[in-house]
PDB file of C-alpha atoms in Angstrom:
ATOM      1  CA  MET F 155      14.637  -1.569 -30.114  1.00 92.00           C
ATOM      2  CA  ARG F 156      16.312   1.586 -28.757  1.00 92.00           C
ATOM      3  CA  ASP F 157      13.256   3.546 -29.625  1.00 95.00           C
ATOM      4  CA  LEU F 158      11.061   1.274 -27.853  1.00 96.00           C
ATOM      5  CA  ILE F 159      13.129   1.629 -24.811  1.00 97.00           C
ATOM      6  CA  THR F 160      12.965   5.392 -25.092  1.00 97.00           C
ATOM      7  CA  THR F 161       9.176   5.250 -25.561  1.00 96.00           C
ATOM      8  CA  ILE F 162       8.718   2.979 -22.563  1.00 96.00           C
ATOM      9  CA  LEU F 163      10.793   5.345 -20.470  1.00 95.00           C
ATOM     10  CA  GLU F 164       9.019   8.368 -21.584  1.00 97.00           C
ATOM     11  CA  ASP F 165       5.579   6.901 -20.995  1.00 95.00           C
ATOM     12  CA  SER F 166       6.644   5.762 -17.487  1.00 96.00           C
ATOM     13  CA  ILE F 167       7.640   9.196 -16.698  1.00 97.00           C
ATOM     14  CA  ARG F 168       4.676  10.890 -18.162  1.00 97.00           C
ATOM     15  CA  VAL F 169       2.284   8.717 -16.079  1.00 96.00           C
ATOM     16  CA  LYS F 170       4.073   8.903 -13.011  1.00 97.00           C
ATOM     17  CA  ARG F 171       4.155  12.903 -13.349  1.00 97.00           C
ATOM     18  CA  GLN F 172       0.372  13.100 -14.133  1.00 96.00           C
ATOM     19  CA  ALA F 173      -0.617  10.762 -11.213  1.00 97.00           C
ATOM     20  CA  ILE F 174       1.669  12.597  -8.671  1.00 97.00           C
ATOM     21  CA  GLU F 175       0.929  16.055  -9.639  1.00 97.00           C
ATOM     22  CA  ALA F 176      -2.865  15.631  -9.676  1.00 97.00           C
ATOM     23  CA  GLN F 177      -2.669  13.810  -6.334  1.00 96.00           C
ATOM     24  CA  MET F 178      -0.407  15.832  -4.234  1.00 97.00           C
ATOM     25  CA  ASP F 179      -2.879  16.419  -1.596  1.00 98.00           C
ATOM     26  CA  ALA F 180      -4.124  12.876  -1.529  1.00 98.00           C
ATOM     27  CA  LEU F 181      -0.513  11.806  -0.970  1.00 98.00           C
ATOM     28  CA  LEU F 182      -0.101  14.119   1.884  1.00 98.00           C
ATOM     29  CA  ALA F 183      -3.246  12.978   3.354  1.00 99.00           C
ATOM     30  CA  ALA F 184      -1.999   9.219   2.878  1.00 99.00           C
ATOM     31  CA  ALA F 185       1.050  10.127   4.670  1.00 99.00           C
ATOM     32  CA  ASP F 186      -0.669  11.688   7.631  1.00 99.00           C
ATOM     33  CA  MET F 187      -2.994   8.764   7.673  1.00 99.00           C
ATOM     34  CA  LEU F 188       0.079   6.341   8.051  1.00 99.00           C
ATOM     35  CA  VAL F 189       1.978   8.445  10.535  1.00 99.00           C
ATOM     36  CA  THR F 190      -1.191   8.935  12.674  1.00 98.00           C
ATOM     37  CA  CYS F 191      -1.438   5.088  12.558  1.00 99.00           C
ATOM     38  CA  VAL F 192       2.177   4.165  13.513  1.00 98.00           C
ATOM     39  CA  ALA F 193       2.514   7.095  16.038  1.00 98.00           C
ATOM     40  CA  SER F 194      -0.446   6.121  18.072  1.00 98.00           C
ATOM     41  CA  GLY F 195       1.077   2.333  18.353  1.00 98.00           C
ATOM     42  CA  HIS F 196      -1.022   0.643  15.327  1.00 99.00           C
ATOM     43  CA  LYS F 197       0.069  -1.129  12.390  1.00 99.00           C
ATOM     44  CA  ILE F 198      -0.341  -1.003   8.657  1.00 99.00           C
ATOM     45  CA  LEU F 199      -1.629  -4.327   6.881  1.00 99.00           C
ATOM     46  CA  LEU F 200      -0.610  -4.420   3.060  1.00 99.00           C
ATOM     47  CA  PHE F 201      -2.200  -6.681   0.558  1.00 99.00           C
ATOM     48  CA  GLY F 202      -2.731  -7.177  -3.261  1.00 99.00           C
ATOM     49  CA  ASN F 203      -2.255  -9.878  -5.959  1.00 98.00           C
ATOM     50  CA  GLY F 204       0.452 -10.685  -8.397  1.00 97.00           C
ATOM     51  CA  GLY F 205       2.796  -7.443  -8.840  1.00 97.00           C
ATOM     52  CA  SER F 206       0.653  -5.648  -6.174  1.00 98.00           C
ATOM     53  CA  ALA F 207       1.513  -8.574  -3.664  1.00 98.00           C
ATOM     54  CA  ALA F 208       5.097  -7.928  -4.386  1.00 98.00           C
ATOM     55  CA  ASP F 209       4.566  -4.173  -3.905  1.00 98.00           C
ATOM     56  CA  ALA F 210       2.818  -4.831  -0.536  1.00 99.00           C
ATOM     57  CA  GLN F 211       5.858  -6.972   0.560  1.00 99.00           C
ATOM     58  CA  HIS F 212       8.220  -4.486  -0.730  1.00 98.00           C
ATOM     59  CA  LEU F 213       6.785  -1.658   1.158  1.00 99.00           C
ATOM     60  CA  ALA F 214       6.134  -3.579   4.279  1.00 99.00           C
ATOM     61  CA  ALA F 215       9.923  -4.389   4.397  1.00 98.00           C
ATOM     62  CA  GLU F 216      10.615  -0.617   4.051  1.00 98.00           C
ATOM     63  CA  PHE F 217       8.620   0.118   7.108  1.00 98.00           C
ATOM     64  CA  VAL F 218       9.811  -2.695   9.333  1.00 98.00           C
ATOM     65  CA  ASN F 219      13.573  -2.580   8.338  1.00 97.00           C
ATOM     66  CA  ARG F 220      14.183   0.934   7.061  1.00 94.00           C
ATOM     67  CA  PHE F 221      13.712   3.164   4.172  1.00 95.00           C
ATOM     68  CA  GLN F 222      16.536   5.664   3.768  1.00 93.00           C
ATOM     69  CA  ILE F 223      17.407   6.566   7.272  1.00 94.00           C
ATOM     70  CA  GLU F 224      18.521   4.676  10.421  1.00 93.00           C
ATOM     71  CA  ARG F 225      15.500   4.491  12.628  1.00 94.00           C
ATOM     72  CA  HIS F 226      13.323   2.267  14.762  1.00 94.00           C
ATOM     73  CA  PRO F 227      11.209  -0.231  12.863  1.00 97.00           C
ATOM     74  CA  LEU F 228       7.744   0.553  12.052  1.00 98.00           C
ATOM     75  CA  PRO F 229       4.899  -1.944  12.343  1.00 99.00           C
ATOM     76  CA  ALA F 230       3.791  -3.229   8.880  1.00 99.00           C
ATOM     77  CA  LEU F 231       2.824  -6.498   7.705  1.00 99.00           C
ATOM     78  CA  ALA F 232       1.946  -7.952   4.137  1.00 99.00           C
ATOM     79  CA  LEU F 233      -0.779 -10.444   4.244  1.00 99.00           C
ATOM     80  CA  THR F 234       0.636 -11.884   1.070  1.00 98.00           C
ATOM     81  CA  THR F 235       3.571 -13.944   2.643  1.00 98.00           C
ATOM     82  CA  ASP F 236       2.139 -16.950   4.663  1.00 98.00           C
ATOM     83  CA  THR F 237       1.480 -19.643   2.141  1.00 97.00           C
ATOM     84  CA  SER F 238       0.097 -21.820   4.714  1.00 98.00           C
ATOM     85  CA  ILE F 239      -2.495 -19.293   5.791  1.00 98.00           C
ATOM     86  CA  ILE F 240      -3.201 -18.229   2.209  1.00 98.00           C
ATOM     87  CA  THR F 241      -3.694 -21.753   0.964  1.00 98.00           C
ATOM     88  CA  SER F 242      -5.710 -22.915   4.007  1.00 98.00           C
ATOM     89  CA  ILE F 243      -8.206 -20.108   3.544  1.00 99.00           C
ATOM     90  CA  GLY F 244      -8.194 -20.513  -0.310  1.00 98.00           C
ATOM     91  CA  ASN F 245      -8.812 -24.374   0.122  1.00 98.00           C
ATOM     92  CA  ASP F 246     -11.290 -24.411   3.061  1.00 98.00           C
ATOM     93  CA  TYR F 247     -13.205 -21.397   2.124  1.00 98.00           C
ATOM     94  CA  THR F 248     -12.523 -19.447  -1.014  1.00 98.00           C
ATOM     95  CA  PHE F 249      -9.669 -17.337  -2.584  1.00 98.00           C
ATOM     96  CA  GLU F 250     -11.697 -14.221  -2.007  1.00 98.00           C
ATOM     97  CA  GLN F 251     -11.471 -14.538   1.675  1.00 99.00           C
ATOM     98  CA  ILE F 252      -7.400 -14.744   1.842  1.00 99.00           C
ATOM     99  CA  PHE F 253      -7.051 -11.207   3.018  1.00 99.00           C
ATOM    100  CA  SER F 254     -10.422 -10.710   4.786  1.00 99.00           C
ATOM    101  CA  LYS F 255      -9.913 -13.451   7.215  1.00 99.00           C
ATOM    102  CA  GLN F 256      -6.291 -12.276   7.988  1.00 99.00           C
ATOM    103  CA  ILE F 257      -7.688  -8.843   8.631  1.00 99.00           C
ATOM    104  CA  GLN F 258     -10.417 -10.199  10.901  1.00 99.00           C
ATOM    105  CA  ALA F 259      -7.628 -12.130  12.948  1.00 99.00           C
ATOM    106  CA  LEU F 260      -5.028  -9.360  13.043  1.00 99.00           C
ATOM    107  CA  GLY F 261      -6.604  -6.031  12.289  1.00 99.00           C
ATOM    108  CA  LYS F 262      -7.705  -3.581  15.185  1.00 98.00           C
ATOM    109  CA  ARG F 263      -9.283  -0.190  15.090  1.00 98.00           C
ATOM    110  CA  GLY F 264      -6.647   2.391  14.423  1.00 98.00           C
ATOM    111  CA  ASP F 265      -4.764   0.200  11.919  1.00 99.00           C
ATOM    112  CA  VAL F 266      -4.413   1.004   8.324  1.00 99.00           C
ATOM    113  CA  ALA F 267      -5.553  -1.585   5.647  1.00 99.00           C
ATOM    114  CA  TRP F 268      -3.479  -0.775   2.612  1.00 99.00           C
ATOM    115  CA  GLY F 269      -5.049  -2.476  -0.509  1.00 99.00           C
ATOM    116  CA  LEU F 270      -3.365  -2.589  -3.941  1.00 99.00           C
ATOM    117  CA  SER F 271      -5.130  -3.499  -7.033  1.00 98.00           C
ATOM    118  CA  THR F 272      -4.296  -2.391 -10.632  1.00 97.00           C
ATOM    119  CA  SER F 273      -7.885  -2.824 -11.690  1.00 97.00           C
ATOM    120  CA  GLY F 274      -9.420  -1.718  -8.531  1.00 97.00           C
ATOM    121  CA  ASN F 275     -11.778  -4.784  -8.802  1.00 98.00           C
ATOM    122  CA  SER F 276      -9.839  -7.593  -7.295  1.00 98.00           C
ATOM    123  CA  PRO F 277     -12.554  -9.465  -5.252  1.00 98.00           C
ATOM    124  CA  ASN F 278     -10.238 -10.563  -2.420  1.00 99.00           C
ATOM    125  CA  VAL F 279      -8.734  -7.035  -2.071  1.00 99.00           C
ATOM    126  CA  LEU F 280     -12.281  -5.566  -1.931  1.00 99.00           C
ATOM    127  CA  ALA F 281     -13.346  -8.246   0.632  1.00 99.00           C
ATOM    128  CA  GLY F 282     -10.243  -7.319   2.518  1.00 99.00           C
ATOM    129  CA  MET F 283     -11.207  -3.684   2.516  1.00 99.00           C
ATOM    130  CA  ARG F 284     -14.908  -4.450   3.613  1.00 98.00           C
ATOM    131  CA  ALA F 285     -13.530  -6.544   6.608  1.00 99.00           C
ATOM    132  CA  ALA F 286     -11.277  -3.574   7.566  1.00 99.00           C
ATOM    133  CA  ARG F 287     -14.073  -1.201   7.448  1.00 98.00           C
ATOM    134  CA  GLU F 288     -16.364  -3.465   9.606  1.00 98.00           C
ATOM    135  CA  LEU F 289     -13.529  -3.467  12.384  1.00 98.00           C
ATOM    136  CA  GLY F 290     -12.880   0.274  12.101  1.00 98.00           C
ATOM    137  CA  LEU F 291      -9.637   0.389  10.331  1.00 99.00           C
ATOM    138  CA  ARG F 292      -8.768   3.112   8.140  1.00 99.00           C
ATOM    139  CA  CYS F 293      -8.614   2.089   4.338  1.00 99.00           C
ATOM    140  CA  LEU F 294      -5.850   3.261   1.850  1.00 99.00           C
ATOM    141  CA  GLY F 295      -6.369   2.107  -1.728  1.00 99.00           C
ATOM    142  CA  MET F 296      -4.036   2.223  -4.681  1.00 98.00           C
ATOM    143  CA  THR F 297      -5.438   1.441  -7.863  1.00 98.00           C
ATOM    144  CA  GLY F 298      -5.281   2.141 -11.656  1.00 96.00           C
ATOM    145  CA  GLN F 299      -8.046   4.114 -13.257  1.00 93.00           C
ATOM    146  CA  GLY F 300     -10.388   3.582 -10.182  1.00 90.00           C
ATOM    147  CA  GLY F 301     -12.704   0.517 -10.026  1.00 95.00           C
ATOM    148  CA  ALA F 302     -14.786  -0.553  -6.934  1.00 98.00           C
ATOM    149  CA  LEU F 303     -11.621   0.014  -4.660  1.00 98.00           C
ATOM    150  CA  THR F 304     -12.372   3.758  -4.980  1.00 97.00           C
ATOM    151  CA  ASP F 305     -15.470   3.467  -2.953  1.00 97.00           C
ATOM    152  CA  ALA F 306     -14.101   0.918  -0.815  1.00 97.00           C
ATOM    153  CA  SER F 307     -11.246   3.323   0.522  1.00 98.00           C
ATOM    154  CA  ASP F 308     -11.278   5.950   2.875  1.00 98.00           C
ATOM    155  CA  LEU F 309      -8.488   7.555   0.606  1.00 98.00           C
ATOM    156  CA  VAL F 310      -7.475   6.211  -2.812  1.00 98.00           C
ATOM    157  CA  LEU F 311      -4.358   6.893  -4.965  1.00 98.00           C
ATOM    158  CA  THR F 312      -5.169   6.345  -8.804  1.00 97.00           C
ATOM    159  CA  VAL F 313      -3.003   6.207 -11.876  1.00 96.00           C
ATOM    160  CA  PRO F 314      -4.373   7.684 -15.007  1.00 93.00           C
ATOM    161  CA  THR F 315      -3.591   4.657 -17.343  1.00 95.00           C
ATOM    162  CA  ALA F 316      -4.932   1.263 -18.359  1.00 94.00           C
ATOM    163  CA  THR F 317      -1.359  -0.178 -18.759  1.00 96.00           C
ATOM    164  CA  THR F 318      -0.630  -2.394 -16.006  1.00 96.00           C
ATOM    165  CA  ALA F 319       3.177  -2.039 -15.852  1.00 96.00           C
ATOM    166  CA  ARG F 320       2.826   1.891 -15.591  1.00 97.00           C
ATOM    167  CA  VAL F 321       0.134   1.549 -12.993  1.00 97.00           C
ATOM    168  CA  GLN F 322       2.679  -0.813 -10.867  1.00 97.00           C
ATOM    169  CA  GLU F 323       5.643   1.422 -11.575  1.00 97.00           C
ATOM    170  CA  THR F 324       3.785   4.462 -10.277  1.00 98.00           C
ATOM    171  CA  HIS F 325       2.365   2.551  -7.263  1.00 98.00           C
ATOM    172  CA  ILE F 326       5.869   1.905  -6.132  1.00 98.00           C
ATOM    173  CA  ILE F 327       7.156   5.436  -6.514  1.00 98.00           C
ATOM    174  CA  MET F 328       4.148   6.571  -4.515  1.00 98.00           C
ATOM    175  CA  GLY F 329       4.820   3.922  -2.007  1.00 98.00           C
ATOM    176  CA  HIS F 330       8.516   5.237  -1.688  1.00 98.00           C
ATOM    177  CA  MET F 331       7.219   8.749  -1.347  1.00 98.00           C
ATOM    178  CA  LEU F 332       4.981   7.735   1.392  1.00 99.00           C
ATOM    179  CA  CYS F 333       7.819   5.804   3.349  1.00 98.00           C
ATOM    180  CA  GLN F 334      10.016   9.043   3.094  1.00 97.00           C
ATOM    181  CA  LEU F 335       7.171  11.319   4.234  1.00 98.00           C
ATOM    182  CA  VAL F 336       6.317   9.049   7.101  1.00 98.00           C
ATOM    183  CA  ASP F 337      10.084   8.954   8.178  1.00 97.00           C
ATOM    184  CA  GLU F 338      10.688  12.555   7.910  1.00 95.00           C
ATOM    185  CA  THR F 339       7.482  13.135   9.856  1.00 97.00           C
ATOM    186  CA  LEU F 340       8.388  10.873  12.633  1.00 96.00           C
ATOM    187  CA  PHE F 341      12.114  10.846  12.816  1.00 95.00           C
ATOM    188  CA  PRO F 342      13.286  14.276  11.781  1.00 88.00           C
ATOM    189  CA  PRO F 343      17.178  14.933  11.929  1.00 82.00           C
ATOM    190  CA  GLY F 344      18.374  14.590  15.293  1.00 67.00           C
ATOM    191  CA  ALA F 345      15.350  12.916  16.711  1.00 60.00           C
ATOM    192  CA  ILE F 346      16.889   9.418  16.757  1.00 59.00           C
ATOM    193  CA  ASP F 347      19.004   8.208  19.870  1.00 58.00           C
ATOM    194  CA  SER F 348      21.772   6.206  18.218  1.00 52.00           C
ATOM    195  CA  SER F 349      22.558   4.647  21.459  1.00 52.00           C
ATOM    196  CA  ASP F 350      19.218   2.455  21.644  1.00 49.00           C
TER     197      ASP F 350
END
């Protein structure tokens, strides 16, 4: 069992390193997309299914509350949290529309739609991205090896593995990197007035 633990750890490190080193420019572009969004008074809408839904909620919390520094809240919303809205749409329409209808209600040009899907082919995530594009939102995708989310996104971050756990682990570290890049761009040391 100790060997299995070591194997899992080494595989996780390898996948993260490959994904991040290969996409350094894309990570910087994603950070710029998010900075532009919130600096201009717009918001980030995050969504996904299962573990990706949990990642969406986790990252929204990092933006709204704080990541590692004390700073003003940043506008981010996970579209995965309101069970009344989700079950209403799923019951009255289809599960495929649970994100697209929320984006139609809440999304505005200048916002960022951040869709997460380990397969890159989740129908409701793709529908959300289509709705976002129709409204003029910028679309940031996070996926495994690609899938249809690649074409549905203005910018996509991929993970070179078919193992769902490794994809999700890499998504959260990329998400944390983006949180820190946004914070350090918008709130450099000394930029926050602690008397607020």
